[in-house]
PDB file of C-alpha atoms in Angstrom:
ATOM      1  CA  UNK A   1      94.192 149.589  99.469  1.00 43.00           C
ATOM      2  CA  UNK A   2      93.721 152.189  97.224  1.00 47.00           C
ATOM      3  CA  UNK A   3      96.843 154.350  96.811  1.00 52.00           C
ATOM      4  CA  UNK A   4      94.732 157.699  96.527  1.00 55.00           C
ATOM      5  CA  UNK A   5      91.684 159.638  96.771  1.00 58.00           C
ATOM      6  CA  UNK A   6      91.098 159.196  92.814  1.00 69.00           C
ATOM      7  CA  UNK A   7      91.570 155.417  93.691  1.00 88.00           C
ATOM      8  CA  UNK A   8      88.822 155.688  96.124  1.00 91.00           C
ATOM      9  CA  UNK A   9      86.566 157.340  93.911  1.00 92.00           C
ATOM     10  CA  UNK A  10      87.291 154.759  91.137  1.00 94.00           C
ATOM     11  CA  UNK A  11      86.550 151.802  93.476  1.00 96.00           C
ATOM     12  CA  UNK A  12      83.226 153.535  94.367  1.00 96.00           C
ATOM     13  CA  UNK A  13      82.334 154.261  91.004  1.00 97.00           C
ATOM     14  CA  UNK A  14      82.458 150.668  89.905  1.00 97.00           C
ATOM     15  CA  UNK A  15      81.056 149.135  92.972  1.00 98.00           C
ATOM     16  CA  UNK A  16      78.170 151.344  92.664  1.00 98.00           C
ATOM     17  CA  UNK A  17      77.902 149.976  88.813  1.00 98.00           C
ATOM     18  CA  UNK A  18      77.995 146.530  89.874  1.00 98.00           C
ATOM     19  CA  UNK A  19      75.150 147.227  92.839  1.00 98.00           C
ATOM     20  CA  UNK A  20      73.119 149.218  90.471  1.00 98.00           C
ATOM     21  CA  UNK A  21      73.275 145.997  88.098  1.00 98.00           C
ATOM     22  CA  UNK A  22      72.384 143.711  90.760  1.00 98.00           C
ATOM     23  CA  UNK A  23      69.382 146.138  91.803  1.00 98.00           C
ATOM     24  CA  UNK A  24      68.044 146.690  88.355  1.00 97.00           C
ATOM     25  CA  UNK A  25      68.389 142.724  87.619  1.00 96.00           C
ATOM     26  CA  UNK A  26      66.533 141.852  90.719  1.00 95.00           C
ATOM     27  CA  UNK A  27      63.640 144.570  90.204  1.00 95.00           C
ATOM     28  CA  UNK A  28      63.232 142.951  86.698  1.00 92.00           C
ATOM     29  CA  UNK A  29      62.872 139.792  88.075  1.00 87.00           C
ATOM     30  CA  UNK A  30      66.169 138.351  86.555  1.00 82.00           C
ATOM     31  CA  UNK A  31      67.329 136.874  89.738  1.00 91.00           C
ATOM     32  CA  UNK A  32      68.869 137.588  93.267  1.00 95.00           C
ATOM     33  CA  UNK A  33      70.176 140.890  94.501  1.00 97.00           C
ATOM     34  CA  UNK A  34      73.699 140.609  92.463  1.00 98.00           C
ATOM     35  CA  UNK A  35      75.755 142.796  90.193  1.00 98.00           C
ATOM     36  CA  UNK A  36      79.070 142.595  88.569  1.00 98.00           C
ATOM     37  CA  UNK A  37      81.586 144.296  86.355  1.00 98.00           C
ATOM     38  CA  UNK A  38      84.660 143.478  85.014  1.00 98.00           C
ATOM     39  CA  UNK A  39      87.135 146.761  84.861  1.00 98.00           C
ATOM     40  CA  UNK A  40      90.396 147.205  82.408  1.00 97.00           C
ATOM     41  CA  UNK A  41      92.092 150.277  83.184  1.00 94.00           C
ATOM     42  CA  UNK A  42      89.379 152.836  83.574  1.00 93.00           C
ATOM     43  CA  UNK A  43      86.788 151.117  81.600  1.00 96.00           C
ATOM     44  CA  UNK A  44      84.292 148.409  82.218  1.00 98.00           C
ATOM     45  CA  UNK A  45      84.205 145.692  79.493  1.00 98.00           C
ATOM     46  CA  UNK A  46      81.855 143.335  81.287  1.00 98.00           C
ATOM     47  CA  UNK A  47      78.556 143.689  82.894  1.00 98.00           C
ATOM     48  CA  UNK A  48      76.562 141.219  84.632  1.00 98.00           C
ATOM     49  CA  UNK A  49      73.697 140.754  86.823  1.00 98.00           C
ATOM     50  CA  UNK A  50      72.027 137.593  88.506  1.00 97.00           C
ATOM     51  CA  UNK A  51      69.748 135.778  85.777  1.00 96.00           C
ATOM     52  CA  UNK A  52      69.004 132.349  87.189  1.00 96.00           C
ATOM     53  CA  UNK A  53      65.389 132.690  87.388  1.00 95.00           C
ATOM     54  CA  UNK A  54      64.989 134.394  84.148  1.00 94.00           C
ATOM     55  CA  UNK A  55      67.260 132.290  82.154  1.00 95.00           C
ATOM     56  CA  UNK A  56      66.369 129.084  83.826  1.00 95.00           C
ATOM     57  CA  UNK A  57      70.015 128.678  84.665  1.00 96.00           C
ATOM     58  CA  UNK A  58      71.856 127.972  87.981  1.00 96.00           C
ATOM     59  CA  UNK A  59      75.031 129.206  86.639  1.00 97.00           C
ATOM     60  CA  UNK A  60      73.714 132.565  85.550  1.00 97.00           C
ATOM     61  CA  UNK A  61      75.264 134.361  88.179  1.00 98.00           C
ATOM     62  CA  UNK A  62      76.206 138.092  88.150  1.00 98.00           C
ATOM     63  CA  UNK A  63      80.072 137.419  88.232  1.00 98.00           C
ATOM     64  CA  UNK A  64      80.116 134.438  85.691  1.00 98.00           C
ATOM     65  CA  UNK A  65      77.672 136.536  83.065  1.00 98.00           C
ATOM     66  CA  UNK A  66      80.089 139.714  83.811  1.00 98.00           C
ATOM     67  CA  UNK A  67      83.147 137.330  82.785  1.00 98.00           C
ATOM     68  CA  UNK A  68      81.190 135.777  79.735  1.00 98.00           C
ATOM     69  CA  UNK A  69      80.428 139.280  78.589  1.00 98.00           C
ATOM     70  CA  UNK A  70      83.975 140.633  79.070  1.00 98.00           C
ATOM     71  CA  UNK A  71      85.424 137.454  77.169  1.00 98.00           C
ATOM     72  CA  UNK A  72      83.292 138.123  74.428  1.00 98.00           C
ATOM     73  CA  UNK A  73      84.255 141.631  74.123  1.00 98.00           C
ATOM     74  CA  UNK A  74      87.864 141.031  74.403  1.00 97.00           C
ATOM     75  CA  UNK A  75      87.249 137.868  72.181  1.00 98.00           C
ATOM     76  CA  UNK A  76      89.795 135.923  74.671  1.00 97.00           C
ATOM     77  CA  UNK A  77      89.228 133.639  77.652  1.00 97.00           C
ATOM     78  CA  UNK A  78      91.741 134.964  79.826  1.00 97.00           C
ATOM     79  CA  UNK A  79      91.291 138.364  81.666  1.00 98.00           C
ATOM     80  CA  UNK A  80      94.391 139.156  83.107  1.00 98.00           C
ATOM     81  CA  UNK A  81      95.220 142.631  83.673  1.00 97.00           C
ATOM     82  CA  UNK A  82      91.450 142.932  84.750  1.00 98.00           C
ATOM     83  CA  UNK A  83      89.829 143.283  88.019  1.00 98.00           C
ATOM     84  CA  UNK A  84      86.060 142.481  89.140  1.00 98.00           C
ATOM     85  CA  UNK A  85      83.818 144.322  91.207  1.00 98.00           C
ATOM     86  CA  UNK A  86      80.906 142.537  92.995  1.00 98.00           C
ATOM     87  CA  UNK A  87      78.303 143.439  95.244  1.00 98.00           C
ATOM     88  CA  UNK A  88      78.655 140.156  97.182  1.00 98.00           C
ATOM     89  CA  UNK A  89      81.636 137.788  97.871  1.00 98.00           C
ATOM     90  CA  UNK A  90      81.726 135.349  95.128  1.00 98.00           C
ATOM     91  CA  UNK A  91      80.035 132.088  95.655  1.00 97.00           C
ATOM     92  CA  UNK A  92      82.381 129.035  95.224  1.00 97.00           C
ATOM     93  CA  UNK A  93      81.091 128.417  91.297  1.00 97.00           C
ATOM     94  CA  UNK A  94      81.996 132.349  90.822  1.00 98.00           C
ATOM     95  CA  UNK A  95      85.223 132.240  92.706  1.00 98.00           C
ATOM     96  CA  UNK A  96      86.192 129.263  90.220  1.00 98.00           C
ATOM     97  CA  UNK A  97      85.205 131.037  87.316  1.00 98.00           C
ATOM     98  CA  UNK A  98      87.471 134.128  88.360  1.00 98.00           C
ATOM     99  CA  UNK A  99      90.500 131.981  88.971  1.00 98.00           C
ATOM    100  CA  UNK A 100      89.652 130.281  85.629  1.00 98.00           C
ATOM    101  CA  UNK A 101      89.683 133.793  83.733  1.00 98.00           C
ATOM    102  CA  UNK A 102      92.966 134.705  85.576  1.00 98.00           C
ATOM    103  CA  UNK A 103      91.322 138.009  86.896  1.00 98.00           C
ATOM    104  CA  UNK A 104      93.867 140.102  88.852  1.00 98.00           C
ATOM    105  CA  UNK A 105      91.991 140.997  91.734  1.00 97.00           C
ATOM    106  CA  UNK A 106      88.318 140.902  93.389  1.00 98.00           C
ATOM    107  CA  UNK A 107      86.449 143.768  95.032  1.00 98.00           C
ATOM    108  CA  UNK A 108      83.116 142.900  96.755  1.00 98.00           C
ATOM    109  CA  UNK A 109      80.527 144.323  98.836  1.00 98.00           C
ATOM    110  CA  UNK A 110      78.413 142.005 101.011  1.00 98.00           C
ATOM    111  CA  UNK A 111      79.896 138.745 102.434  1.00 97.00           C
ATOM    112  CA  UNK A 112      78.681 135.205 102.235  1.00 95.00           C
ATOM    113  CA  UNK A 113      77.431 135.245 105.657  1.00 95.00           C
ATOM    114  CA  UNK A 114      75.413 138.115 104.535  1.00 97.00           C
ATOM    115  CA  UNK A 115      74.047 136.356 101.374  1.00 96.00           C
ATOM    116  CA  UNK A 116      73.084 132.956 103.791  1.00 94.00           C
ATOM    117  CA  UNK A 117      70.917 135.379 106.085  1.00 95.00           C
ATOM    118  CA  UNK A 118      68.923 136.359 103.018  1.00 96.00           C
ATOM    119  CA  UNK A 119      68.679 132.750 102.146  1.00 95.00           C
ATOM    120  CA  UNK A 120      71.533 132.106  99.595  1.00 95.00           C
ATOM    121  CA  UNK A 121      73.463 129.063  99.890  1.00 92.00           C
ATOM    122  CA  UNK A 122      76.865 130.437  99.485  1.00 91.00           C
ATOM    123  CA  UNK A 123      78.140 129.910 102.811  1.00 92.00           C
ATOM    124  CA  UNK A 124      76.766 126.261 103.076  1.00 94.00           C
ATOM    125  CA  UNK A 125      78.535 125.414  99.670  1.00 95.00           C
ATOM    126  CA  UNK A 126      81.716 126.797 101.006  1.00 95.00           C
ATOM    127  CA  UNK A 127      81.435 124.583 103.891  1.00 95.00           C
ATOM    128  CA  UNK A 128      80.607 121.552 101.828  1.00 97.00           C
ATOM    129  CA  UNK A 129      83.795 121.869  99.503  1.00 95.00           C
ATOM    130  CA  UNK A 130      86.030 121.744 102.687  1.00 94.00           C
ATOM    131  CA  UNK A 131      84.836 118.484 103.717  1.00 97.00           C
ATOM    132  CA  UNK A 132      86.000 115.085 102.699  1.00 97.00           C
ATOM    133  CA  UNK A 133      84.125 113.936  99.276  1.00 96.00           C
ATOM    134  CA  UNK A 134      82.415 110.836 101.656  1.00 96.00           C
ATOM    135  CA  UNK A 135      80.859 113.435 104.184  1.00 97.00           C
ATOM    136  CA  UNK A 136      79.111 116.111 101.967  1.00 96.00           C
ATOM    137  CA  UNK A 137      75.565 116.066 101.533  1.00 97.00           C
ATOM    138  CA  UNK A 138      75.694 115.667  97.713  1.00 97.00           C
ATOM    139  CA  UNK A 139      76.644 111.932  97.049  1.00 96.00           C
ATOM    140  CA  UNK A 140      79.616 111.580  94.812  1.00 95.00           C
ATOM    141  CA  UNK A 141      80.715 108.275  93.585  1.00 93.00           C
ATOM    142  CA  UNK A 142      83.926 107.849  91.362  1.00 92.00           C
ATOM    143  CA  UNK A 143      83.654 105.621  88.533  1.00 93.00           C
ATOM    144  CA  UNK A 144      87.161 104.572  87.335  1.00 85.00           C
ATOM    145  CA  UNK A 145      87.078 104.214  83.649  1.00 90.00           C
ATOM    146  CA  UNK A 146      90.176 103.404  81.275  1.00 93.00           C
ATOM    147  CA  UNK A 147      88.044 105.351  78.557  1.00 94.00           C
ATOM    148  CA  UNK A 148      88.107 108.110  81.013  1.00 94.00           C
ATOM    149  CA  UNK A 149      91.680 108.259  81.339  1.00 95.00           C
ATOM    150  CA  UNK A 150      92.324 107.427  77.897  1.00 96.00           C
ATOM    151  CA  UNK A 151      90.693 110.910  76.777  1.00 95.00           C
ATOM    152  CA  UNK A 152      92.999 112.568  79.285  1.00 95.00           C
ATOM    153  CA  UNK A 153      95.999 110.926  77.756  1.00 96.00           C
ATOM    154  CA  UNK A 154      94.696 111.970  74.379  1.00 96.00           C
ATOM    155  CA  UNK A 155      94.575 115.563  75.530  1.00 95.00           C
ATOM    156  CA  UNK A 156      97.977 115.363  77.220  1.00 96.00           C
ATOM    157  CA  UNK A 157      99.757 114.518  73.859  1.00 96.00           C
ATOM    158  CA  UNK A 158      97.406 116.751  71.554  1.00 96.00           C
ATOM    159  CA  UNK A 159     100.136 118.545  70.001  1.00 96.00           C
ATOM    160  CA  UNK A 160      97.504 121.456  68.583  1.00 97.00           C
ATOM    161  CA  UNK A 161      95.863 121.997  71.939  1.00 93.00           C
ATOM    162  CA  UNK A 162      95.268 125.466  73.199  1.00 93.00           C
ATOM    163  CA  UNK A 163      96.285 125.463  76.925  1.00 89.00           C
ATOM    164  CA  UNK A 164      94.259 127.353  79.745  1.00 86.00           C
TER     165      UNK A 164
END
């Protein structure tokens, strides 16, 4: 919760920017009605709108593009100290990207149920993730491989790796 009227004004400002990005992207035929901004202190350091159809890239969601933009500007892959404002509750892919980026907090507008009502799969994917692998609608088959295990051992033993 915001601590003051100033916090409420800042939240409204950043959320309105995320919504405006979503609206602009949607109207330019870039993709769905989704926008996001990454904020550090009192500054937007990353902006994104859904560009799935423009880029022919199913991963080009607003949150992911905003994270990519912020990381490029800061020249780091860790966004600790930053928060994300997004026009909609992040889908599972975007939520995972947010965790990987180590963002401090998410503020969102619409919910995954709202997104489902206008034809997006967010809620369906959330439901699928909670199922056992064998019960999911997308078949997943593990191929046990000594080579795959060897690759992981090599990473574990790599002395000059950059952990993330």
